[in-house]
GROMACS .gro file of C-alpha atoms in nm:
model
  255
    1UNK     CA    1  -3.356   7.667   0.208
    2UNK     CA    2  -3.113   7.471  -0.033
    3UNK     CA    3  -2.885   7.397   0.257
    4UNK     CA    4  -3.185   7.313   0.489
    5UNK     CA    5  -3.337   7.050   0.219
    6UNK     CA    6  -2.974   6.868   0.136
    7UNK     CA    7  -2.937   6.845   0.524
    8UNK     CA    8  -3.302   6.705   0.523
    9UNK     CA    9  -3.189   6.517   0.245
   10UNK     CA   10  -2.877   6.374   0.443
   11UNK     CA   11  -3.068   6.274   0.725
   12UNK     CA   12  -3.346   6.091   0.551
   13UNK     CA   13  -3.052   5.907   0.325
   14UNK     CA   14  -2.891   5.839   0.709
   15UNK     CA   15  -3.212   5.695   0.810
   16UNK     CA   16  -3.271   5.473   0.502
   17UNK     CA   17  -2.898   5.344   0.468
   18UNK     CA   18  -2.929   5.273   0.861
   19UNK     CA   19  -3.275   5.067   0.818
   20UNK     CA   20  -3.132   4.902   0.499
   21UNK     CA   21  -2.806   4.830   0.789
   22UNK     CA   22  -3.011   4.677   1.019
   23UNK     CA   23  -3.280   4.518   0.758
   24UNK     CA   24  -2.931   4.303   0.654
   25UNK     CA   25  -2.816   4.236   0.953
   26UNK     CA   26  -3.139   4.121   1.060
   27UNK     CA   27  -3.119   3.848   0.778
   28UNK     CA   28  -2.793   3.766   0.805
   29UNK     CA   29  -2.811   3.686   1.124
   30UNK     CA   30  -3.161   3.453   1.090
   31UNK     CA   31  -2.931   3.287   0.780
   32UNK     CA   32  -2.705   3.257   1.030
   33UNK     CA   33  -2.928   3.084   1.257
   34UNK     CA   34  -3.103   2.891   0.974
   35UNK     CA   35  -2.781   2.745   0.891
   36UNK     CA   36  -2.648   2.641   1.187
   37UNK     CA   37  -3.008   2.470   1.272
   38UNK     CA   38  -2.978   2.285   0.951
   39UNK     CA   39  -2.650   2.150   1.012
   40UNK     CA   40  -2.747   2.054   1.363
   41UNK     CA   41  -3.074   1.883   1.210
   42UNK     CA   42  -2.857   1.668   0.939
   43UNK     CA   43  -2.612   1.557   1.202
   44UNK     CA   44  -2.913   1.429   1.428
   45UNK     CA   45  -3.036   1.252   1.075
   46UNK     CA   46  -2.727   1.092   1.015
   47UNK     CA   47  -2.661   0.980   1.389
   48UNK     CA   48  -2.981   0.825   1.382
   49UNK     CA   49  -2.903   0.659   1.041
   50UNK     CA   50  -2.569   0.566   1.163
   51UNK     CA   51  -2.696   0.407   1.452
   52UNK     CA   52  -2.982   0.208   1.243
   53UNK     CA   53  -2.716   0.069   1.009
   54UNK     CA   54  -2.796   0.238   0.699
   55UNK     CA   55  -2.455   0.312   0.563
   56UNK     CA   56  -2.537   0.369   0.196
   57UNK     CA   57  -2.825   0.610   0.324
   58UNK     CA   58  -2.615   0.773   0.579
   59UNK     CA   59  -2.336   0.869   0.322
   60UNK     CA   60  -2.581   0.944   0.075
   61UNK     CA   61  -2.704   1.208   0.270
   62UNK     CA   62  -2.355   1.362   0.387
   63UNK     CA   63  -2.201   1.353   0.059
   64UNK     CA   64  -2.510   1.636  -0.006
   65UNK     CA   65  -2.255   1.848   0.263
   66UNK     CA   66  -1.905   1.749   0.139
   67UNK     CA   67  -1.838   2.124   0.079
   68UNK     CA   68  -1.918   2.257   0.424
   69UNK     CA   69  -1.690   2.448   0.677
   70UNK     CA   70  -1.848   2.217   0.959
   71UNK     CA   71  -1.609   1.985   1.163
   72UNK     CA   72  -1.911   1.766   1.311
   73UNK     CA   73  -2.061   1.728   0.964
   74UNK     CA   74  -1.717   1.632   0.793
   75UNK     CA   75  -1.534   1.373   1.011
   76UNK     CA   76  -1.935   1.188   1.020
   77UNK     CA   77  -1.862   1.204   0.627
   78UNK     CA   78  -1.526   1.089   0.645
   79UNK     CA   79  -1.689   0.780   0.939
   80UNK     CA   80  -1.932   0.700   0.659
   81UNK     CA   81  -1.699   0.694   0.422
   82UNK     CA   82  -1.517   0.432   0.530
   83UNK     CA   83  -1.778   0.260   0.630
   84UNK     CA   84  -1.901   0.207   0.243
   85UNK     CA   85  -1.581   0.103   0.129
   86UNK     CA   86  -1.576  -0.204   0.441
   87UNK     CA   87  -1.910  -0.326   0.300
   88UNK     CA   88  -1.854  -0.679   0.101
   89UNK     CA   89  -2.094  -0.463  -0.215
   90UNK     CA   90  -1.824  -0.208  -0.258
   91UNK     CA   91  -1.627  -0.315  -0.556
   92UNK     CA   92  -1.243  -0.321  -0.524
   93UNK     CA   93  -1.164   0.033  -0.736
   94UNK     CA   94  -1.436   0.211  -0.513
   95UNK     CA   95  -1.276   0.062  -0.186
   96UNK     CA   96  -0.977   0.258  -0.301
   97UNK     CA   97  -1.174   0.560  -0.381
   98UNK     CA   98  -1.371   0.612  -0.085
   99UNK     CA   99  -1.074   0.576   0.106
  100UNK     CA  100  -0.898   0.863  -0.014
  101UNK     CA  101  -1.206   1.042   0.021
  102UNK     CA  102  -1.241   0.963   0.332
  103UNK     CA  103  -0.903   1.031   0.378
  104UNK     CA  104  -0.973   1.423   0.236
  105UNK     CA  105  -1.305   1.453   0.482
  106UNK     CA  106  -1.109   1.410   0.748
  107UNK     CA  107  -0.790   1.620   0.712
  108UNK     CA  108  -1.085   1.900   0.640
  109UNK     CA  109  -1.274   1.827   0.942
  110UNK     CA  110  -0.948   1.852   1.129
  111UNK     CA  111  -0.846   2.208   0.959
  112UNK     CA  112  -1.155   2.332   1.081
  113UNK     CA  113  -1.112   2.230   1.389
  114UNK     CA  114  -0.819   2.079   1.583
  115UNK     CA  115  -0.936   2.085   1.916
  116UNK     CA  116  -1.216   1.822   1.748
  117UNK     CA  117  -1.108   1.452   1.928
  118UNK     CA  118  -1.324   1.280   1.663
  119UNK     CA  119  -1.174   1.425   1.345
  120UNK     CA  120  -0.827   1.356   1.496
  121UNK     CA  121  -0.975   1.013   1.545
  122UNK     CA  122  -1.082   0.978   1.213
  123UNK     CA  123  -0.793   1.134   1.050
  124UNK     CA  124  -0.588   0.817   1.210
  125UNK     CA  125  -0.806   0.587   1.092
  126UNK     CA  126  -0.853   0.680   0.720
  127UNK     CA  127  -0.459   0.746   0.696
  128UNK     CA  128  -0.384   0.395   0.812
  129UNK     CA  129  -0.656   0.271   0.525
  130UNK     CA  130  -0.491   0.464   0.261
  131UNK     CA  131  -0.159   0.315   0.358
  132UNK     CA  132  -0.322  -0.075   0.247
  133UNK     CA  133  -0.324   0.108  -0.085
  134UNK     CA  134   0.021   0.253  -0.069
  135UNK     CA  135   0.253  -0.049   0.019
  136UNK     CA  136   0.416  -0.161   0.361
  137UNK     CA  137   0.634   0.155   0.394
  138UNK     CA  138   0.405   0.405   0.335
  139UNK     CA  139   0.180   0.199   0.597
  140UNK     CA  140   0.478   0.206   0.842
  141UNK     CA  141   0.615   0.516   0.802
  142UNK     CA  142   0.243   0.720   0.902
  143UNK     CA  143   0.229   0.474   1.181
  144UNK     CA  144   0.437   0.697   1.423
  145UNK     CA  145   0.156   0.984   1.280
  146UNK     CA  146  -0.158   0.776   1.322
  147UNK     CA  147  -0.060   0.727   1.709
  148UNK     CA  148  -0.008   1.077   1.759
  149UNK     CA  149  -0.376   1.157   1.647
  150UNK     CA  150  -0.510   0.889   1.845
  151UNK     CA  151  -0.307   0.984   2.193
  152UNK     CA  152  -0.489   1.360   2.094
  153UNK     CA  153  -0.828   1.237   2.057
  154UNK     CA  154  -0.792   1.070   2.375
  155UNK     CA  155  -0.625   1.382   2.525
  156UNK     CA  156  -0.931   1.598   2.384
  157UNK     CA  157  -1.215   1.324   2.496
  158UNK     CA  158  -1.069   1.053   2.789
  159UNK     CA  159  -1.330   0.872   2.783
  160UNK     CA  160  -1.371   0.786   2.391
  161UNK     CA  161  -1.343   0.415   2.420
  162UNK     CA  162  -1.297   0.350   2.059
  163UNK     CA  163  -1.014   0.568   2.024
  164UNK     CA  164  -0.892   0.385   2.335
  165UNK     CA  165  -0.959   0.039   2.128
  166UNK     CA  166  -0.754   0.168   1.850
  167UNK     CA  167  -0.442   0.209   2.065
  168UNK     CA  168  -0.485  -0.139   2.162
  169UNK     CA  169  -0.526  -0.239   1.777
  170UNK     CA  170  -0.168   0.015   1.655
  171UNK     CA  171   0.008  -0.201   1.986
  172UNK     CA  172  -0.109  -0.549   1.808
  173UNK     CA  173  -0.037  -0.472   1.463
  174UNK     CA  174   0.322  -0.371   1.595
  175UNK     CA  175   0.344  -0.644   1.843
  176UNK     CA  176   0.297  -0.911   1.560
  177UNK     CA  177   0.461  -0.735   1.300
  178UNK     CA  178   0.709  -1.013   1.108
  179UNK     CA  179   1.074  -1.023   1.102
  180UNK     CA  180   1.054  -0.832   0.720
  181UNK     CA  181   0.844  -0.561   0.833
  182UNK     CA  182   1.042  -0.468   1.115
  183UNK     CA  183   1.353  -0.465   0.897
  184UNK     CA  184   1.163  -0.234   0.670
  185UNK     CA  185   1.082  -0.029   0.982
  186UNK     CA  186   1.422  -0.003   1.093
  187UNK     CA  187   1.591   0.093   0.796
  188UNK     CA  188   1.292   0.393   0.809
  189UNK     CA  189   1.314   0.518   1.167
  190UNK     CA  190   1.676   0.539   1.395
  191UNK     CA  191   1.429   0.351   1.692
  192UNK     CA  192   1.133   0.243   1.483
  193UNK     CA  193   0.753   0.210   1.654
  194UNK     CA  194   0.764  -0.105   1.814
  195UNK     CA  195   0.518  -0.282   2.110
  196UNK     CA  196   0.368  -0.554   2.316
  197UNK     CA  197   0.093  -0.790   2.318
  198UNK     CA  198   0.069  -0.669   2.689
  199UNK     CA  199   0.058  -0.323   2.594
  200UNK     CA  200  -0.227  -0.360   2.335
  201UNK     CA  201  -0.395  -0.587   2.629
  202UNK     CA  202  -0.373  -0.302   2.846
  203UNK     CA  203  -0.568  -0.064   2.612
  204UNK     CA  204  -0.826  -0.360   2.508
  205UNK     CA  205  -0.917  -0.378   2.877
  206UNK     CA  206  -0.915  -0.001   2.940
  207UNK     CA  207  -1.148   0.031   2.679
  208UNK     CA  208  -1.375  -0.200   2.812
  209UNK     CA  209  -1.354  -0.067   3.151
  210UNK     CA  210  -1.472   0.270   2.988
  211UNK     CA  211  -1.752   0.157   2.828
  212UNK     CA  212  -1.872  -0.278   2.882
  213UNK     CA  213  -1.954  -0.417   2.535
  214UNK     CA  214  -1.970  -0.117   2.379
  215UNK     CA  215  -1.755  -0.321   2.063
  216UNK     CA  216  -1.779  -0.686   1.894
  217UNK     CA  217  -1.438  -0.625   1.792
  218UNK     CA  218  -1.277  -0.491   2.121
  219UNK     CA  219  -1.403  -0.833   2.286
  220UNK     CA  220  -1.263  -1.048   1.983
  221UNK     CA  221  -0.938  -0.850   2.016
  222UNK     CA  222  -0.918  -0.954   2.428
  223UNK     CA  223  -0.953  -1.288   2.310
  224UNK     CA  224  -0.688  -1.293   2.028
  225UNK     CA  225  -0.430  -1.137   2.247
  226UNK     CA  226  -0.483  -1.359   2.569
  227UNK     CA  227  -0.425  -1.644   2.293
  228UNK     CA  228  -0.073  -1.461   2.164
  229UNK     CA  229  -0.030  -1.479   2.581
  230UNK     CA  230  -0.083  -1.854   2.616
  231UNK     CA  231  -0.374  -1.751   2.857
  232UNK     CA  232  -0.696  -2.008   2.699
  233UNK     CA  233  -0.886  -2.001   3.008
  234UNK     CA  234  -0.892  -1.568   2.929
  235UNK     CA  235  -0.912  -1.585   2.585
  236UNK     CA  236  -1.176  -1.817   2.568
  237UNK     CA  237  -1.396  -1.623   2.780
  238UNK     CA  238  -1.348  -1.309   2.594
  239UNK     CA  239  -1.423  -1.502   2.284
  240UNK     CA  240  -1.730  -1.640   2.354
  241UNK     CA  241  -1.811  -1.280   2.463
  242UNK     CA  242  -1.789  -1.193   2.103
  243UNK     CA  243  -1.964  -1.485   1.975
  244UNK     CA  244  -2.265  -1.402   2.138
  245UNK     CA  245  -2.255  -1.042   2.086
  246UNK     CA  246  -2.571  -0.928   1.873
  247UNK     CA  247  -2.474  -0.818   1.497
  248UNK     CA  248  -2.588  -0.491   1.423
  249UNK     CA  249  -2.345  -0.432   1.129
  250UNK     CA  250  -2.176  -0.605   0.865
  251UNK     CA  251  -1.835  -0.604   1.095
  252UNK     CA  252  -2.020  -0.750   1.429
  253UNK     CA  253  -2.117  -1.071   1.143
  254UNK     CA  254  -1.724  -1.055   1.009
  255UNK     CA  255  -1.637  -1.067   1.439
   0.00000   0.00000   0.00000
């Protein structure tokens, strides 16, 4: 009878611990679910408030998610970031701040995800703003770095025509650098990053050719490097193209 109960016993503990088993799993996986709809529902807030132009909203509401293991979530916090520190409000110390924030968003969203083309994107961007902080060879010497990241965004996502734009914009800077710079360079690398004004043309117009107007500043850029070409009948077109482009955000006015 003794053994009879205990194994009575067992079973009944069995069948509670089991129901308890599958009571948790039950929840964890509607957590589960929970959380990854909530993430999915701030990201299609803060695309809609990126796309409206409400930067100070749009970071106040991802700075709520700074801690969070999502990619998608943290290079958008990283974008909006930035995107603070640009605006003509931001005083000078929290330029600098947000853009070693930014700078921290992004190297996160990236270490959660490397095959991610946008954090890789991002990650370029904000590590060429912190180097505006850091002096002319700290700029230089992550330029060889920034590249990379862009060439893998566009490896992850072809048809990104920012990233595209960006290439165009690391070919200029190079392409115009001064005499001083590139000595700095060269004492820094054995064959130090170097390019063209044709080069960065080439990008500007493959950019455009993946996606028309999709950027005031790609269409000022045309224009700027058709003038460093001697070409005024070119750069004047692409000029006016900017001119009349409609300003949606404080850069489009700056264009």
């Amino acid at each position: 009878q003794v053994l009879t109960k205990s194994l009575q016993g067992g079973v009944a503990l069995s069948t509670g611990c089991f129901l308890v088993y599958e009571a948790h799993k039950l929840i964890s996986g509607f957590a589960e679910v929970h959380a990854s709809f909530k993430v999915e529902e701030v990201i299609e807030q803060a695309d809609y408030l990126y796309g409206s132009g409400e930067t100070e909203k749009l970071y106040r509401l991802l700075v709520q998610h700074k801690n969070s293991d999502d990619a998608e979530l943290l290079w958008r916090l990283a974008r909006a970031s930035r995107d603070l520190a640009q605006l003509s409000s931001t005083s000078a110390q929290e330029k600098r701040q947000l853009a070693y924030e930014a700078l921290e968003y992004a190297k996160k969203a990236l270490e959660k995800n490397e095959s991610n083309f946008a954090a890789h994107k991002w990650y370029a961007i904000c590590l060429s703003d912190v180097g505006d902080f850091e002096g002319i060879k700290t700029k230089i010497g992550n330029a060889i770095v920034i590249k990379e990241h862009f060439q893998r965004a566009i490896e992850l996502n072809p048809k990104d025509a920012t990233t595209i734009h960006l290439i165009g914009i690391w070919c200029y800077s190079f392409a115009e650098m001064p005499w001083y710079q590139r000595k700095i360079a060269a004492t820094l690398f054995a064959t130090p990053p170097t390019s063209t004004f044709q080069e960065a043309l080439h990008y500007f117009h493959m950019a455009e050719e993946a996606d028309p107007n999709f950027y005031s500043k790609n269409l000022l850029f045309l224009g700027k490097t058709y003038l460093k070409l001697n070409n005024k009948k070119m750069a004047l077109l692409w000029l006016s193209k900017a001119k009349e482009y409609p300003a949606h955000t404080e850069e489009d006015k700056q264009v």
